[in-house]
PDB file of C-alpha atoms in Angstrom:
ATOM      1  CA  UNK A 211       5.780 -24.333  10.015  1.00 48.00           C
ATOM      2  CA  UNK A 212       5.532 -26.600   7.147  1.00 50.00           C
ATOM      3  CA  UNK A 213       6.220 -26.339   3.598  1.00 47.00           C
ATOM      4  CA  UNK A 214       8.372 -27.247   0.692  1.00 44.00           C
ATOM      5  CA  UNK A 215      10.169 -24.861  -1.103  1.00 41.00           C
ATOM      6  CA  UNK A 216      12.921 -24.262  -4.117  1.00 39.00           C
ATOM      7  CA  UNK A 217      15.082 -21.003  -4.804  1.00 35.00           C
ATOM      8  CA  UNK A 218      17.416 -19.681  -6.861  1.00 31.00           C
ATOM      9  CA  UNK A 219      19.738 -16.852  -7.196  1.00 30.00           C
ATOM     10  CA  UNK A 220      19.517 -14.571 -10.206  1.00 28.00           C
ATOM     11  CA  UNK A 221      23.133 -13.683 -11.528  1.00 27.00           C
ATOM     12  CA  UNK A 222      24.194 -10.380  -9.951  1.00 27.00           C
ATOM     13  CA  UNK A 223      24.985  -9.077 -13.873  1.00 24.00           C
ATOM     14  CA  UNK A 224      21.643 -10.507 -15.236  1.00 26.00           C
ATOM     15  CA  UNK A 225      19.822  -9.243 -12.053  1.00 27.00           C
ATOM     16  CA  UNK A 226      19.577  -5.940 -12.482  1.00 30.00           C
ATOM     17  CA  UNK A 227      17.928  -5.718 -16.013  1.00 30.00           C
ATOM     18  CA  UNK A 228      16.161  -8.512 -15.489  1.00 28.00           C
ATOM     19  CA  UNK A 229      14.422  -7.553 -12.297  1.00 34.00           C
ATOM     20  CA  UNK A 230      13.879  -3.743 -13.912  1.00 35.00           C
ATOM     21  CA  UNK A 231      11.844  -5.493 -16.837  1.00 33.00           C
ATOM     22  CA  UNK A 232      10.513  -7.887 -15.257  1.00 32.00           C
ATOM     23  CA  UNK A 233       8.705  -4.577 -12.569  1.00 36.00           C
ATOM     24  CA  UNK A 234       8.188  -2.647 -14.853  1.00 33.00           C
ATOM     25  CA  UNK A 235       6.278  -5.646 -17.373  1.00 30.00           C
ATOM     26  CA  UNK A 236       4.188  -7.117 -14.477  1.00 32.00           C
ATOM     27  CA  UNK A 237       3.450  -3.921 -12.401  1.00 35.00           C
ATOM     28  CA  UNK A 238       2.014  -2.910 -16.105  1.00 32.00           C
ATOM     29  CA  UNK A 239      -0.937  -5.947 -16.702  1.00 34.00           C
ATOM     30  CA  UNK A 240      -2.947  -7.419 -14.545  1.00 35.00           C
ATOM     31  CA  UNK A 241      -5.386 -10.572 -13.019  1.00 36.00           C
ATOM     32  CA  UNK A 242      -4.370 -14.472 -12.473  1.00 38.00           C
ATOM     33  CA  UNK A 243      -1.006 -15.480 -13.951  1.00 43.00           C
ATOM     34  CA  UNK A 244       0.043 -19.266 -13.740  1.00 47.00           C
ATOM     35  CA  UNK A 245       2.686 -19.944 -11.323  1.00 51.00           C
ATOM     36  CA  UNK A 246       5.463 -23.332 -11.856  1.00 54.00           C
ATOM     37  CA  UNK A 247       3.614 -25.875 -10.729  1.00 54.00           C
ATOM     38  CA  UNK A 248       0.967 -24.969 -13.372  1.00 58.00           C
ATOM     39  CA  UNK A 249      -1.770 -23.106 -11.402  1.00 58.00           C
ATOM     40  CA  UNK A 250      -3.494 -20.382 -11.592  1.00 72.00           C
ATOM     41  CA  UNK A 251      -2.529 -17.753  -9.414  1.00 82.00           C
ATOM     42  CA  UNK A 252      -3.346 -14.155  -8.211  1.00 88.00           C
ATOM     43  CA  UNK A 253      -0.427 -11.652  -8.487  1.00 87.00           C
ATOM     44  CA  UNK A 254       0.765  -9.449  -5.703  1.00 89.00           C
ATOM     45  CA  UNK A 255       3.342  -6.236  -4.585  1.00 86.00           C
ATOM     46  CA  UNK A 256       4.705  -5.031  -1.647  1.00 87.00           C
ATOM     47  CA  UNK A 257       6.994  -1.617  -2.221  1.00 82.00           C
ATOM     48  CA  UNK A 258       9.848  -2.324   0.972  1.00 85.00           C
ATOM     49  CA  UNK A 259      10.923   0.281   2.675  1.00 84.00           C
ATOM     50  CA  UNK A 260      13.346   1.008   5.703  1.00 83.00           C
ATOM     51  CA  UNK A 261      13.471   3.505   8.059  1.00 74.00           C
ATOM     52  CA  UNK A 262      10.105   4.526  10.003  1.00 68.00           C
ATOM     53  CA  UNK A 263       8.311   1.631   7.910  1.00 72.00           C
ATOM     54  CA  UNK A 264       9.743  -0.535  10.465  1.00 77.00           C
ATOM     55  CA  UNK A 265       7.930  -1.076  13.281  1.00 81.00           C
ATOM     56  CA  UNK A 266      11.565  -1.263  15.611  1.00 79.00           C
ATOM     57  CA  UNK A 267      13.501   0.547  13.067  1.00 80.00           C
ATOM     58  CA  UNK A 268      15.091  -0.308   9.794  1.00 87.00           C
ATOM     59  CA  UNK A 269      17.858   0.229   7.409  1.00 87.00           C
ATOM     60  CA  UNK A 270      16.954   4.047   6.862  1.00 83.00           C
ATOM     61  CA  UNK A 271      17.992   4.468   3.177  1.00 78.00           C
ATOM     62  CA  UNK A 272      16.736   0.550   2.249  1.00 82.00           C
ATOM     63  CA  UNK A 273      14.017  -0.089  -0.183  1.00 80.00           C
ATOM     64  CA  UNK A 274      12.988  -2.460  -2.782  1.00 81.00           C
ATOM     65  CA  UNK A 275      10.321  -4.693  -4.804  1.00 81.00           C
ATOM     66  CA  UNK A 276       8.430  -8.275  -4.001  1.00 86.00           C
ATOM     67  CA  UNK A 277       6.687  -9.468  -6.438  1.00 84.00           C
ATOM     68  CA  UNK A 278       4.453 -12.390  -5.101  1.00 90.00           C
ATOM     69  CA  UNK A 279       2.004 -14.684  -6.882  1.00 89.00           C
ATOM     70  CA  UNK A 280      -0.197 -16.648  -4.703  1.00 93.00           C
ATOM     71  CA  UNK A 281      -1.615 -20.029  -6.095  1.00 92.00           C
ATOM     72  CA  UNK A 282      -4.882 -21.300  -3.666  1.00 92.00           C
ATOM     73  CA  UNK A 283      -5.107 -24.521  -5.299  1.00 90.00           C
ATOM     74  CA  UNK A 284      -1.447 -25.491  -4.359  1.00 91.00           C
ATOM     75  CA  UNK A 285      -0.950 -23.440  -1.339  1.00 91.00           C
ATOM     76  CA  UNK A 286       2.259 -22.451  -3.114  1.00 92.00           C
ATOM     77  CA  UNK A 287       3.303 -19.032  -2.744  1.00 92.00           C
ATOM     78  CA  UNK A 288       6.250 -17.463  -5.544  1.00 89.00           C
ATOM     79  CA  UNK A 289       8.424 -14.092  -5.095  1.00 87.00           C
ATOM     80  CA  UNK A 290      10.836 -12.169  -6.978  1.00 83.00           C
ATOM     81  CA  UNK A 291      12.421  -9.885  -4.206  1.00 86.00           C
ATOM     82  CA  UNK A 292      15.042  -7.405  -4.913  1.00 82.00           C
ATOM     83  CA  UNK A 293      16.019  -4.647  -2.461  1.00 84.00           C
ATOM     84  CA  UNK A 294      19.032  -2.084  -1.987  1.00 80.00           C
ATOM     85  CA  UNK A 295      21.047  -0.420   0.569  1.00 81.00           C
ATOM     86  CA  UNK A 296      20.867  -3.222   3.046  1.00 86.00           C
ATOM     87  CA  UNK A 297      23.396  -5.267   2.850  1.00 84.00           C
ATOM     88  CA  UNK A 298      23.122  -9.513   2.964  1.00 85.00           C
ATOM     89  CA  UNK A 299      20.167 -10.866   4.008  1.00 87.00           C
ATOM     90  CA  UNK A 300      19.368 -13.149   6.756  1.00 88.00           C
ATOM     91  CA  UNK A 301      15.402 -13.812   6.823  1.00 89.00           C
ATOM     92  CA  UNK A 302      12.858 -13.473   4.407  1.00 91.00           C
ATOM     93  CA  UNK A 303       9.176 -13.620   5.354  1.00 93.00           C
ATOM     94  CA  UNK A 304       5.698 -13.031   4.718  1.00 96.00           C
ATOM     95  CA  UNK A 305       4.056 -11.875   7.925  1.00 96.00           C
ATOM     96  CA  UNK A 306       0.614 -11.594   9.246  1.00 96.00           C
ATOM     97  CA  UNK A 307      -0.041  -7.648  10.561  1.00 94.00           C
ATOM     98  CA  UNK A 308      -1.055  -4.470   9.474  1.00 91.00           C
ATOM     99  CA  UNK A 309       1.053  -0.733   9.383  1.00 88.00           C
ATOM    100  CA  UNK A 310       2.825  -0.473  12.297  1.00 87.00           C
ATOM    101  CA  UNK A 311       2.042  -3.882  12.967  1.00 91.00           C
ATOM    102  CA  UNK A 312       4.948  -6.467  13.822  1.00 91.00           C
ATOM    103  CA  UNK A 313       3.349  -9.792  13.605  1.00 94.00           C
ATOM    104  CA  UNK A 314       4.168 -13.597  13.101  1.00 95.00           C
ATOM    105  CA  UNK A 315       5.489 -15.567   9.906  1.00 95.00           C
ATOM    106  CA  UNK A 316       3.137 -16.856   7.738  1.00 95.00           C
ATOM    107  CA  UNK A 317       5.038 -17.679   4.625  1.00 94.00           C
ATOM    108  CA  UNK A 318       9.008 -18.444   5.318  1.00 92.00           C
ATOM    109  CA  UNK A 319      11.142 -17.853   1.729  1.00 87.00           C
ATOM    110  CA  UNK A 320      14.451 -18.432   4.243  1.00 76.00           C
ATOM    111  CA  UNK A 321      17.837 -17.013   2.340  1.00 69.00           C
ATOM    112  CA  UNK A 322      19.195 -18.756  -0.136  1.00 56.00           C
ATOM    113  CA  UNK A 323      21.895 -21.745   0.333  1.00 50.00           C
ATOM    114  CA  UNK A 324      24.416 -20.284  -2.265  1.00 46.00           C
ATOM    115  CA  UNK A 325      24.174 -16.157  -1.806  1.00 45.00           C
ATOM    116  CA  UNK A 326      23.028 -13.537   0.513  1.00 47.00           C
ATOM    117  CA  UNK A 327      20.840 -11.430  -1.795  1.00 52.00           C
ATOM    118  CA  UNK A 328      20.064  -8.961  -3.077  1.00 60.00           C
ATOM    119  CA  UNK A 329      17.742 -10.702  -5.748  1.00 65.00           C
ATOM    120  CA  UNK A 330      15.891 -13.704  -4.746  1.00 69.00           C
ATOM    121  CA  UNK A 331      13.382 -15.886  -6.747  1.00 75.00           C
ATOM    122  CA  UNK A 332      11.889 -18.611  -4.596  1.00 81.00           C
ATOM    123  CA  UNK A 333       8.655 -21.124  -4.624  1.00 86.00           C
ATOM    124  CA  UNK A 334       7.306 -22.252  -1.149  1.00 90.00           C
ATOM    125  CA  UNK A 335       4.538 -24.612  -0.594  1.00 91.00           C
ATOM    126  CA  UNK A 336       2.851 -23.870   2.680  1.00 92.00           C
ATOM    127  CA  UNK A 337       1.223 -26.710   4.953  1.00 92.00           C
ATOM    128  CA  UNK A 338      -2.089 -25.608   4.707  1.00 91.00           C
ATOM    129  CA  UNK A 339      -3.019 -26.921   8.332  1.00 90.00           C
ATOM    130  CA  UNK A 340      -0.411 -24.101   9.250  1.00 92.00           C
ATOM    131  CA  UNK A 341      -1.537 -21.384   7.015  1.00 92.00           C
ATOM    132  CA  UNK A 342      -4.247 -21.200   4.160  1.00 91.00           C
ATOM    133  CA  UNK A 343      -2.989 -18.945   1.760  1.00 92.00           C
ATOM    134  CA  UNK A 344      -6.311 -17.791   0.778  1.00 93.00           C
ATOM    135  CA  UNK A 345      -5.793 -15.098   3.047  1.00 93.00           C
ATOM    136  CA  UNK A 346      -3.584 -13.570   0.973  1.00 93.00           C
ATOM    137  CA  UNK A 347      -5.725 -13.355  -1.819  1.00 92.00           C
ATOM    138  CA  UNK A 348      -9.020 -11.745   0.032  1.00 94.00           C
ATOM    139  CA  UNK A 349      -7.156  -9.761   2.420  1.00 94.00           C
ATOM    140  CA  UNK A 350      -3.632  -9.202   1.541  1.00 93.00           C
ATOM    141  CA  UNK A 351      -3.306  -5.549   2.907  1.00 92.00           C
ATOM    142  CA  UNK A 352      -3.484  -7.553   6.522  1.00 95.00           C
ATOM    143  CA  UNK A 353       0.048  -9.093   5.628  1.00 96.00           C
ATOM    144  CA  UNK A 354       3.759  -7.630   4.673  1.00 95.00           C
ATOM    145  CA  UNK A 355       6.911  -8.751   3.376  1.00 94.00           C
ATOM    146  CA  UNK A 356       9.682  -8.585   5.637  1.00 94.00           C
ATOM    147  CA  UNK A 357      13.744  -8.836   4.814  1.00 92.00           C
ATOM    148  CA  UNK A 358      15.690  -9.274   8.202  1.00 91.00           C
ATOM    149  CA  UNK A 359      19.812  -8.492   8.194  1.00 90.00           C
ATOM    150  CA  UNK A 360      22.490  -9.062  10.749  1.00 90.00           C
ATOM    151  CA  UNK A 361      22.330  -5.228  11.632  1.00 92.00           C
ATOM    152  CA  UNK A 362      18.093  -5.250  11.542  1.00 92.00           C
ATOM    153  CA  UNK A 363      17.262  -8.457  12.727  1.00 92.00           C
ATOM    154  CA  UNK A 364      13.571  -7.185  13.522  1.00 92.00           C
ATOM    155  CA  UNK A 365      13.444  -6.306   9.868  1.00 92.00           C
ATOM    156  CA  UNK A 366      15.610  -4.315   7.117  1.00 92.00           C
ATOM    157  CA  UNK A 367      13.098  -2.925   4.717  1.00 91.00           C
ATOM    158  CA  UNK A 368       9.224  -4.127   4.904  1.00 92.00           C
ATOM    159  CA  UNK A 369       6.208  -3.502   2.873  1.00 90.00           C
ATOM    160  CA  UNK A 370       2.227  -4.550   2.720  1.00 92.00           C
ATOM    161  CA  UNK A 371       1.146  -6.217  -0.005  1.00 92.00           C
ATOM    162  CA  UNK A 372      -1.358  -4.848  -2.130  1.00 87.00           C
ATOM    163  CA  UNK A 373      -2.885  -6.328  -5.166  1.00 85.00           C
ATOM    164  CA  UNK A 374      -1.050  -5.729  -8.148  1.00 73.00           C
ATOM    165  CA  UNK A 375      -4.293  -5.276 -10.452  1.00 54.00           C
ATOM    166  CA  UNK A 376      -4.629  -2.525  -8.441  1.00 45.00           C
ATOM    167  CA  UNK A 377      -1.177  -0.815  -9.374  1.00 46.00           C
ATOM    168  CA  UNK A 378      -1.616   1.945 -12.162  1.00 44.00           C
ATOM    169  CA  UNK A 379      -0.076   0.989 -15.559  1.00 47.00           C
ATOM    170  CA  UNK A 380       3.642   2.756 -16.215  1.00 49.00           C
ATOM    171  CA  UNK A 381       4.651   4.002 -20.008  1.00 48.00           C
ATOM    172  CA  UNK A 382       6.667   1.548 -21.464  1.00 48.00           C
ATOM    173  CA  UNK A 383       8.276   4.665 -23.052  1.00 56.00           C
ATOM    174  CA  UNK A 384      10.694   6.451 -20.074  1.00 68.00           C
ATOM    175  CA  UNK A 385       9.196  10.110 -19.552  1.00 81.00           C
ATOM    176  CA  UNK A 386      11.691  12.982 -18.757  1.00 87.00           C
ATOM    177  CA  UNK A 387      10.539  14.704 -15.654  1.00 91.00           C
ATOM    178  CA  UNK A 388      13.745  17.153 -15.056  1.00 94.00           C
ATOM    179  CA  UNK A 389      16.758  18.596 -17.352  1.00 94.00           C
ATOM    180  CA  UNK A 390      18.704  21.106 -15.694  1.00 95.00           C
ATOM    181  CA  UNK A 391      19.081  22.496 -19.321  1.00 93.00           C
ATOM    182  CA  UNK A 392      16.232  24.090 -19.798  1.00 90.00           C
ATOM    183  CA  UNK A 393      15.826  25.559 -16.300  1.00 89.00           C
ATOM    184  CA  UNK A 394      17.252  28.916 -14.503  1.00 88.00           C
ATOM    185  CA  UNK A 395      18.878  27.508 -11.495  1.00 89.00           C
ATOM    186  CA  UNK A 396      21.463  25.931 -14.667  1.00 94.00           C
ATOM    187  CA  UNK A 397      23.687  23.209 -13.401  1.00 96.00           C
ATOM    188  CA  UNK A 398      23.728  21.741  -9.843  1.00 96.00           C
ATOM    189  CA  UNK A 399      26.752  22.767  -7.629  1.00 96.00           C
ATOM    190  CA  UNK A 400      28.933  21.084  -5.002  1.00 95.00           C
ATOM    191  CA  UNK A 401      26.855  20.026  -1.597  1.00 95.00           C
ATOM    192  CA  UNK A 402      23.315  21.816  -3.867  1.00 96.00           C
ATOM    193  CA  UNK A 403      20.201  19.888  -2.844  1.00 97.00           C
ATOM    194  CA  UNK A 404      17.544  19.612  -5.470  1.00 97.00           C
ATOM    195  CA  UNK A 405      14.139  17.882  -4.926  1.00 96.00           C
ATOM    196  CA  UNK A 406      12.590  16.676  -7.939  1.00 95.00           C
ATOM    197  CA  UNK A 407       8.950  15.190  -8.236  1.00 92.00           C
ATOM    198  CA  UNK A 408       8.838  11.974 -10.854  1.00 87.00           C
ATOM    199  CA  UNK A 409       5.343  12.287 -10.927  1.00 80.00           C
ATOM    200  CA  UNK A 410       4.158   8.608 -10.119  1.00 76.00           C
ATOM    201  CA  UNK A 411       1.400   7.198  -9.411  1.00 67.00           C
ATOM    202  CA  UNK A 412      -0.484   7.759  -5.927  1.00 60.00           C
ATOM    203  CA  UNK A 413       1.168   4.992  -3.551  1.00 63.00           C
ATOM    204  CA  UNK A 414       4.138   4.215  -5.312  1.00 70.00           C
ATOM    205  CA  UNK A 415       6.911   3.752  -2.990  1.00 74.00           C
ATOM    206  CA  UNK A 416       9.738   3.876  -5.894  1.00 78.00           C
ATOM    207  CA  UNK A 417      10.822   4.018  -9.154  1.00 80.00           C
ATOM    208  CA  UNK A 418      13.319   3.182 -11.676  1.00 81.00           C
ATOM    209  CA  UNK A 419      14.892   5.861 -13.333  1.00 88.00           C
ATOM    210  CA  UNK A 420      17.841   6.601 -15.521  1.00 87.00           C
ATOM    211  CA  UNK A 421      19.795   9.787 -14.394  1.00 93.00           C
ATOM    212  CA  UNK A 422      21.773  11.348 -16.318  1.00 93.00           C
ATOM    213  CA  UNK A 423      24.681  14.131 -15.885  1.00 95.00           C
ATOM    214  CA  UNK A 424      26.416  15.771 -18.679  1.00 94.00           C
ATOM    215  CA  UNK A 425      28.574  19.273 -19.096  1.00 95.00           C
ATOM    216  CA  UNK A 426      30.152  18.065 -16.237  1.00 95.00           C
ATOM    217  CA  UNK A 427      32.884  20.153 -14.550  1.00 94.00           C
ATOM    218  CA  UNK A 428      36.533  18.195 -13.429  1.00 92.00           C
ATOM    219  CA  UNK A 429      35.193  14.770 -11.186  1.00 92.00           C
ATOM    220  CA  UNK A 430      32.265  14.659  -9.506  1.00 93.00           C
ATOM    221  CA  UNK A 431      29.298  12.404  -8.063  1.00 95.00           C
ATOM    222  CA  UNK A 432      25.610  12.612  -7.137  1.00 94.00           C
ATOM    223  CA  UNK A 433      23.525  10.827  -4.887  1.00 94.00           C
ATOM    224  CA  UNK A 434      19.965   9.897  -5.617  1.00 94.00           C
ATOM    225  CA  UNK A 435      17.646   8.886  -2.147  1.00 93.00           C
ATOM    226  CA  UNK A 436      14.326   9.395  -1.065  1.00 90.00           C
ATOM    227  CA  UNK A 437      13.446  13.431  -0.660  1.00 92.00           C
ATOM    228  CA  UNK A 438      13.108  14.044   3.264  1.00 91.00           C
ATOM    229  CA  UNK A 439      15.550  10.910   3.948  1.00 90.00           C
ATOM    230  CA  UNK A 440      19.113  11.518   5.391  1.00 90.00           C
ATOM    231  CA  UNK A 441      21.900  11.249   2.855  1.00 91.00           C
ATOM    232  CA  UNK A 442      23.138   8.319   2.103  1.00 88.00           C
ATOM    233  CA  UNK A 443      26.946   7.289   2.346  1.00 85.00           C
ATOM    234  CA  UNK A 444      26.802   6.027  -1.515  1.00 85.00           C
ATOM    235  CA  UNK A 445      26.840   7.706  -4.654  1.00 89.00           C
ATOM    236  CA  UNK A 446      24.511   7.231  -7.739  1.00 90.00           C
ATOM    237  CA  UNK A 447      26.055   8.668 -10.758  1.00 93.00           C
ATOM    238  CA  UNK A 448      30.308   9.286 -10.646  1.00 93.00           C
ATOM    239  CA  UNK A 449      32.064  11.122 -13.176  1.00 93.00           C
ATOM    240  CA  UNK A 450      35.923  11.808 -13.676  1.00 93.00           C
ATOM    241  CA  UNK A 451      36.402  14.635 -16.213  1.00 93.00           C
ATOM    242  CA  UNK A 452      35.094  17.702 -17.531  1.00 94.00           C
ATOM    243  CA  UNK A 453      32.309  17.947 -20.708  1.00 94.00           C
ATOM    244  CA  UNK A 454      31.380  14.184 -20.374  1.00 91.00           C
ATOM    245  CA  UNK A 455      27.955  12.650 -19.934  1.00 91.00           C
ATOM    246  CA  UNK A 456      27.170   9.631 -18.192  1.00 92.00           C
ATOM    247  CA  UNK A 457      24.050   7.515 -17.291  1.00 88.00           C
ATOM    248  CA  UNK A 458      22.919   5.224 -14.533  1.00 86.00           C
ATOM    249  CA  UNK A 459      19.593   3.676 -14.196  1.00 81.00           C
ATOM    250  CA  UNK A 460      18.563   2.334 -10.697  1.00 82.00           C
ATOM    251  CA  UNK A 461      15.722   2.137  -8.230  1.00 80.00           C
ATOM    252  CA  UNK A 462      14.424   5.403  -6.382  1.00 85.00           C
ATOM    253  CA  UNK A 463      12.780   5.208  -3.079  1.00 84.00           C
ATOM    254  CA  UNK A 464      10.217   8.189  -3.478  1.00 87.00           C
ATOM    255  CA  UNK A 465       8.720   9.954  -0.291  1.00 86.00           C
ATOM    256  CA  UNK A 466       5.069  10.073   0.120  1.00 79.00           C
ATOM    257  CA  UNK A 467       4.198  12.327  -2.695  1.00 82.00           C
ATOM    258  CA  UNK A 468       6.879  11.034  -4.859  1.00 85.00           C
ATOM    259  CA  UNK A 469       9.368  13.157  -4.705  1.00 90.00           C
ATOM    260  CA  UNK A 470      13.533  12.377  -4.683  1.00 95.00           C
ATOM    261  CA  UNK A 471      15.854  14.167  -3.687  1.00 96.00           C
ATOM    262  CA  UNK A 472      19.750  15.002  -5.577  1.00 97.00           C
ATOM    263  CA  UNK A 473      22.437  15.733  -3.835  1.00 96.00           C
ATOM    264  CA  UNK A 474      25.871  16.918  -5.698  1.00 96.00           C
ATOM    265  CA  UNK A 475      28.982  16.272  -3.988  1.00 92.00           C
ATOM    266  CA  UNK A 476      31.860  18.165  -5.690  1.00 88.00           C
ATOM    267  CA  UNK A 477      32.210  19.820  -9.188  1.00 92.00           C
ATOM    268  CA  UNK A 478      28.865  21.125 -11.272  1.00 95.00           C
ATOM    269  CA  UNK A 479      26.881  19.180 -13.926  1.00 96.00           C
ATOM    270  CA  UNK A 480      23.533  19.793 -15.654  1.00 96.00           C
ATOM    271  CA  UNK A 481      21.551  16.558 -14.272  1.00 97.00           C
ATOM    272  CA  UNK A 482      18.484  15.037 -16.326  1.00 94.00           C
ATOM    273  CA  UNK A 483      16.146  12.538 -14.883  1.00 94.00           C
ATOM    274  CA  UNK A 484      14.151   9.878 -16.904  1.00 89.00           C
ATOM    275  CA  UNK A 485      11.347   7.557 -15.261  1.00 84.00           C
TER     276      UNK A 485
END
């Protein structure tokens, strides 16, 4: 296939609040943005997901965001791709198939020369006697973004793409949807299992969310996943003494109806979850 292309890594440090604004500003407007080169271009998501979204089988607790503006005039096509749980990349691609479909590489974004992920921002330039990127634009639920890995070389997490007019616009203000405070069952316990609906919008594949614990009891940890999902190895929030609070704000794969689960490992702790 031929194209031009040119990448660069976001800073680990800067990565993180920069790819949480930058989801939660675009997923919020919509219609044409301009891309580099100057261009007009139509905006685009994919939610990735591991697991069963995987046509052979994927990282089963990976997930993440692409981003992707698609500019006809140029045949250039940008992403900002950020996933989690999967470890370094190897492969990034657009592909041409449908759910449950495994199909050939339309757009290749590579892996970056200097990194191995997990945030990528990359411009490629497709030869359009391989590939009119067009498609994209009237039919882009026919394609998905797919990040391959050493240990899923078929594909770590995938996702369609849908257009992102089409997503429903978020709150810029975060919106508490649980606080073990106020409710009966009090504070969660060691190896308790809560599942907690963040009541997002109808196809949303994740969020971001800040959860909190506080009135903790001794040390402790919780892990945050996707409610039906197995555990994950990997904790979310960590504490280390009694009647502290402390905060962590990450990305939440969701289930089909939106639900996460919370899983406490040792000690208690009232638990409050913001979207």
């Amino acid at each position: 296939m031929g194209l031009s292309k040119k990448h660069f890594l976001i800073p680990v440090a800067a990565a993180v609040g920069i790819s949480a604004g930058f989801i939660t500003n675009v997923v919020a407007d919509s219609g044409a943005r301009t891309s580099p080169s100057g261009e007009p271009s139509v905006p685009l998501v994919s939610h990735l997901k591991g697991g069963v979204e995987q046509v052979d089988g994927g990282a089963p607790n990976g997930f993440g965001f692409a981003l992707v503006n698609v500019s006809p005039a140029t045949n250039e096509v940008c992403a900002e791709i950020t996933t989690k749980n999967i470890g370094a990349w190897t492969l990034g691609h657009i592909h041409v198939g449908g759910v449950g479909e495994a199909g050939p590489v339309v757009v290749d974004f590579g892996v970056p020369t200097t990194g191995t992920g997990p945030e990528l921002t990359e411009c490629v330039v497709v030869d359009p006697d391989d590939f009119d990127i067009q498609a994209l634009v009237d039919s882009p639920a026919d394609y998905y973004v797919n990040i391959h890995t050493a240990d899923y070389p078929a594909g770590a997490v995938r996702g369609q793409l849908v257009p992102r007019s089409s997503e429903t616009q978020f709150n810029p203000v975060p919106e508490r949807v649980y606080d073990s405070r106020s409710l009966e069952a009090g504070k969660m316990v060691a190896d308790e299992t809560r599942t907690i609906d963040l009541e997002l919008p109808v196809g949303v594949r994740a969020g971001i969310v800040t959860v909190t614990v506080t009135e903790t009891e001794v040390g402790g940890f919780l892990t945050v996943y996707a409610a039906g999902e197995p555990l994950p190895e990997s904790s979310t929030v960590n504490w280390t003494q009694s009647d502290t609070a402390v905060a962590t704000t990450t990305f939440a794969a969701v289930d089909a109806d939106g639900m996460i689960s919370i899983t406490a490992g040792q000690n208690a702790t009232h638990v409050i979850v913001d979207v």
